mmCIF file of C-alpha atoms in Angstrom:
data_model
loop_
_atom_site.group_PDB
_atom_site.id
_atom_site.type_symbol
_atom_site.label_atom_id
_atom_site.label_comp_id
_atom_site.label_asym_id
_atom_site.label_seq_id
_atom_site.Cartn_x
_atom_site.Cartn_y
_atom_site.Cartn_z
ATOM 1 C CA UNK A 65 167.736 54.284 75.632
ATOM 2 C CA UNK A 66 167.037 53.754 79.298
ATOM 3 C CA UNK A 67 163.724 53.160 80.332
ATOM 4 C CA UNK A 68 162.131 56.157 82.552
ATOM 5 C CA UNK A 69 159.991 55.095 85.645
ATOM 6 C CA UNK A 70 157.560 57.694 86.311
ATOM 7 C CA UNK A 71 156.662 57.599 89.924
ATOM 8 C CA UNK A 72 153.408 59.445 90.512
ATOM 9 C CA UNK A 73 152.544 60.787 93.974
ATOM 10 C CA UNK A 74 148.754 61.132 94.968
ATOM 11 C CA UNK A 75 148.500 63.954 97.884
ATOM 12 C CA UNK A 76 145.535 64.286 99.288
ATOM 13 C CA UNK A 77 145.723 68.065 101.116
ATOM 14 C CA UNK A 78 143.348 69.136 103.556
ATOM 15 C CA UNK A 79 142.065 72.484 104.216
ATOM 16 C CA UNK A 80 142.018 72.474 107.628
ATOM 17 C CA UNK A 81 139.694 73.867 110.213
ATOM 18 C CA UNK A 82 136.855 75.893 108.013
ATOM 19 C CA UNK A 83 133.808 78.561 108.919
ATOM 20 C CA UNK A 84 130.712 77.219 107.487
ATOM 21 C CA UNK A 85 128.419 80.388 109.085
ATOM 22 C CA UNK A 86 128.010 82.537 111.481
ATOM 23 C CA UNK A 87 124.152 82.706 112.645
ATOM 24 C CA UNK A 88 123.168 85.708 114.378
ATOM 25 C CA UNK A 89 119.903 87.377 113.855
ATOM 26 C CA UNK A 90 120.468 90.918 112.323
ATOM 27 C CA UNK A 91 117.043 92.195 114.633
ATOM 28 C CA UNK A 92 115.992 91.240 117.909
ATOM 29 C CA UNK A 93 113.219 92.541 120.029
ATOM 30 C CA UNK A 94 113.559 93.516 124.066
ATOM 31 C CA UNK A 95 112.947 90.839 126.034
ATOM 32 C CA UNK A 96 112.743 88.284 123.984
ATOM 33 C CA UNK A 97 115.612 85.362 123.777
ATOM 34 C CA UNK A 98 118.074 84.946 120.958
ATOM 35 C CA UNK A 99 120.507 82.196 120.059
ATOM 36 C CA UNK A 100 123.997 82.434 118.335
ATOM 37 C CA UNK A 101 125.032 79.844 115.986
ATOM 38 C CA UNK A 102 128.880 78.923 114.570
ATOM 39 C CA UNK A 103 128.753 76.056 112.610
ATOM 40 C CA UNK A 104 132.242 75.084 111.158
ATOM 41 C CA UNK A 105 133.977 72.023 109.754
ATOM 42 C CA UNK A 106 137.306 70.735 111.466
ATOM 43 C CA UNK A 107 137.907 68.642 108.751
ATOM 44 C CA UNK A 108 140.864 66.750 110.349
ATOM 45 C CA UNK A 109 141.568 69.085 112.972
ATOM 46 C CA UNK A 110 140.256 68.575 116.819
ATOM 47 C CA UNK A 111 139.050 71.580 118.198
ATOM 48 C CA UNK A 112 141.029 73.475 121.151
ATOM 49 C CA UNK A 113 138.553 76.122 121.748
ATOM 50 C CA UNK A 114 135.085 77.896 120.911
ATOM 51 C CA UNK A 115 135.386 81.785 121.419
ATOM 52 C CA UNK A 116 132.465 84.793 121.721
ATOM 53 C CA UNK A 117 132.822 88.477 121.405
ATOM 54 C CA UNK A 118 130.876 91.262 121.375
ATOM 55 C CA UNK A 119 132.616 94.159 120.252
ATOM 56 C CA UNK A 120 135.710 92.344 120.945
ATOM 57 C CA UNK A 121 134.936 91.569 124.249
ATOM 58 C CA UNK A 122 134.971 87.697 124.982
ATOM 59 C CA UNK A 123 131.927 86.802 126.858
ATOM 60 C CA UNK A 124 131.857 82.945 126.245
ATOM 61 C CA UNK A 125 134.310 80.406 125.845
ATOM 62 C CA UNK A 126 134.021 76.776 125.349
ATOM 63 C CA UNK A 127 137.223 74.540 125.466
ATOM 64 C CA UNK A 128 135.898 70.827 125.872
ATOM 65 C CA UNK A 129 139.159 69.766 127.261
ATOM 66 C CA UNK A 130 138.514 71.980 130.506
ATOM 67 C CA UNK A 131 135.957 70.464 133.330
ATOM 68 C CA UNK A 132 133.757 72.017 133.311
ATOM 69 C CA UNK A 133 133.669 72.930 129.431
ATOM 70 C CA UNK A 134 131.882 76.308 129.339
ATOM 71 C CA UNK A 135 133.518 79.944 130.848
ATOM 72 C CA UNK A 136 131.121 82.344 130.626
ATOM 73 C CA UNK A 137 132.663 86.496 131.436
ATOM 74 C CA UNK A 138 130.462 89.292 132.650
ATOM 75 C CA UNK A 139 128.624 91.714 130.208
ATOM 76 C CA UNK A 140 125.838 94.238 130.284
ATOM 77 C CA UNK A 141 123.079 93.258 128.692
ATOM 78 C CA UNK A 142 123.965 89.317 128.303
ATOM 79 C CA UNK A 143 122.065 87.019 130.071
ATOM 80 C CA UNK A 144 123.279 83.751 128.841
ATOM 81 C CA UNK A 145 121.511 80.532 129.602
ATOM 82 C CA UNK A 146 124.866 78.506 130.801
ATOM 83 C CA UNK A 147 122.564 75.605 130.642
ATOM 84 C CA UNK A 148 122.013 75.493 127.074
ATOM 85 C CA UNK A 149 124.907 76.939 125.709
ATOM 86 C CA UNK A 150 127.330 74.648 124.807
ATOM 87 C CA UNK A 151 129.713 73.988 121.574
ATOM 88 C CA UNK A 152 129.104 76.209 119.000
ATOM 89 C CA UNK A 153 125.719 77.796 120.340
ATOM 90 C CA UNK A 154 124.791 80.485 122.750
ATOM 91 C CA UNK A 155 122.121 81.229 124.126
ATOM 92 C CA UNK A 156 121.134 85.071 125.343
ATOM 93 C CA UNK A 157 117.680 85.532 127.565
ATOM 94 C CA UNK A 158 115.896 88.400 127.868
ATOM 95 C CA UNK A 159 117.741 90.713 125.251
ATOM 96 C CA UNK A 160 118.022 94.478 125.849
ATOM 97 C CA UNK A 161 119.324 97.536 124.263
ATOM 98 C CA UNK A 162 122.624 96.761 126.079
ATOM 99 C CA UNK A 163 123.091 93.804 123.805
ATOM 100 C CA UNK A 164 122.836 95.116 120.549
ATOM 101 C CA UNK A 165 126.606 94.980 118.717
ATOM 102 C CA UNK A 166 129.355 92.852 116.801
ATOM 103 C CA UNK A 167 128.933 89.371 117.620
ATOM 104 C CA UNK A 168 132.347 87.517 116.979
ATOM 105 C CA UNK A 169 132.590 83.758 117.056
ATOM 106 C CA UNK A 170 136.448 82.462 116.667
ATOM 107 C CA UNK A 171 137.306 78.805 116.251
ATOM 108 C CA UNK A 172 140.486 77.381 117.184
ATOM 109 C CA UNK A 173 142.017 73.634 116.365
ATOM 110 C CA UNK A 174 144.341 72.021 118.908
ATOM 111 C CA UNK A 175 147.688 71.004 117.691
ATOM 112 C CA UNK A 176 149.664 70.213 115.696
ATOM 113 C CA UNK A 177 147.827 72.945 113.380
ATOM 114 C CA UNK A 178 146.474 75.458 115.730
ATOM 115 C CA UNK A 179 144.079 77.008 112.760
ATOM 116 C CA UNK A 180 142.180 79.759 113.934
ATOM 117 C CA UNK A 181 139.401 80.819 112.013
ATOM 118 C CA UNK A 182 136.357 83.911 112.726
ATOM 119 C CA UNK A 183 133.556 85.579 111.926
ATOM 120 C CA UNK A 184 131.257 88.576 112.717
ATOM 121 C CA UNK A 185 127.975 89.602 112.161
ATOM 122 C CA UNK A 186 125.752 92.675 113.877
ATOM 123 C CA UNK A 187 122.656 92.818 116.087
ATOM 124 C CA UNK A 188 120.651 95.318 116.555
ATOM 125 C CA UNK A 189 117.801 95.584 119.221
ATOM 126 C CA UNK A 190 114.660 97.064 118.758
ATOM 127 C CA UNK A 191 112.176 98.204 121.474
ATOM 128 C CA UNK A 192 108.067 97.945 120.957
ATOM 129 C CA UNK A 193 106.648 100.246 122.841
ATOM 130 C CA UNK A 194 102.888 99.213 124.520
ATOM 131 C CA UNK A 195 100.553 100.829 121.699
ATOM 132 C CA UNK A 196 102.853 98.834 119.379
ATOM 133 C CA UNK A 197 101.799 95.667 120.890
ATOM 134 C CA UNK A 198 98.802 93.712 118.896
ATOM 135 C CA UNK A 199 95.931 92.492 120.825
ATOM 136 C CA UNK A 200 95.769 88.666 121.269
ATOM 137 C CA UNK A 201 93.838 87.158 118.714
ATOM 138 C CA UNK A 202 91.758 84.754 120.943
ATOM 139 C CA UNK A 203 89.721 88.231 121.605
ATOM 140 C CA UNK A 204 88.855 89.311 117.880
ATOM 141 C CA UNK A 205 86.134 88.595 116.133
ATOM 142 C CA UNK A 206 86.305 87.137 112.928
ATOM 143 C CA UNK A 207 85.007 90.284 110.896
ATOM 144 C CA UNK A 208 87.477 92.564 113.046
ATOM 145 C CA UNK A 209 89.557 95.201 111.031
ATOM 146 C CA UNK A 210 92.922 96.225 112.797
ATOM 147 C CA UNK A 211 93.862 99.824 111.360
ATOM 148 C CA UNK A 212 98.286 99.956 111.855
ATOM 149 C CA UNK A 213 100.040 103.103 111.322
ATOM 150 C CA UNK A 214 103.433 102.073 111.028
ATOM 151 C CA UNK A 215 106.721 104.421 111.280
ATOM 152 C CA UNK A 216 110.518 103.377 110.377
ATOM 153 C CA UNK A 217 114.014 104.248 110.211
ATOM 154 C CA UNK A 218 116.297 103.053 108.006
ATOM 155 C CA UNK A 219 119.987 102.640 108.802
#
C-alpha cells in the first residue's frame, strides 16, 4: 500500500463590500431637517465612492480620493448642509414637498473588486397646516384640557 498524504487547504473567503442599512425616515415634516444614513461594511474592500439618488437622480457624491471629497448636484427641494455631510451621511435642511421620493444610496469599492452594492427606501413629506400646530406648553396651565380632532389618509 502507499501511504496517502491528505493535504487540507483552509480558505478563508470574504464577502466583500456589504449593505448593513439604509436609514431614511419614511415621514418628514416641512421645514424641518432630515438626515440620510448608509451604513455598510467593506470588509476588505477600500471604498471608491459614496453615491445619492433621488428618484435616480444623483444629488451627492462622496469619493474620498477627490480634494475636496464631497460633489454635491442641483435638486429642487434639497438643501443639503455640505458642511455636515460627509461619508455615508447626508444631511437635507429645511425639507419641502419637493423632496419627498426614492432615496438611493449606492456603495462602490475601489479595485481590484469594484463591488457595488445599493439600497432604497421612500420619503414622504407631510405639511401641518397653522391650526395643526400645538400651543407651547410653557403657556398651559397644569389643569388645561387640549380637545384634537385629528383627520388621516392612508396610503
Amino acid at each position: 500500500m502507499f501511504p496517502a498524504t491528505i493535504l487540507c487547504l483552509l480558505l478563508s473567503v470574504a464577502d466583500g463590500l456589504r449593505m448593513m442599512a439604509l436609514e431614511v425616515p419614511q415621514l418628514v415634516i416641512s421645514g424641518e431637517e432630515t438626515t440620510l444614513t448608509c451604513i455598510f461594511d467593506l470588509e476588505e474592500d477600500t471604498l471608491y465612492s459614496i453615491k445619492w439618488y433621488r428618484d435616480d437622480l444623483e444629488f451627492f457624491r462622496y469619493v474620498p480620493s477627490d480634494k475636496p471629497p464631497n460633489q454635491f448636484f442641483p435638486l429642487k427641494g434639497l438643501d443639503i448642509d455640505l458642511g455636515r455631510s460627509s461619508n455615508g451621511t447626508v444631511y437635507i435642511q429645511d425639507v419641502d414637498v419637493s423632496t419627498a421620493g426614492t432615496y438611493k444610496c449606492e456603495i462602490s469599492a475601489d479595485a481590484p473588486s469594484f463591488q457595488t452594492v445599493s439600497a432604497e427606501k421612500m420619503l414622504t413629506v407631510t405639511v401641518l397646516n397653522d391650526s395643526a400646530r400645538l400651543p407651547d406648553p410653557s403657556v398651559l396651565a397644569a389643569s388645561f384640557t387640549l380637545l384634537l380632532m385629528c383627520h388621516f389618509t392612508v396610503w
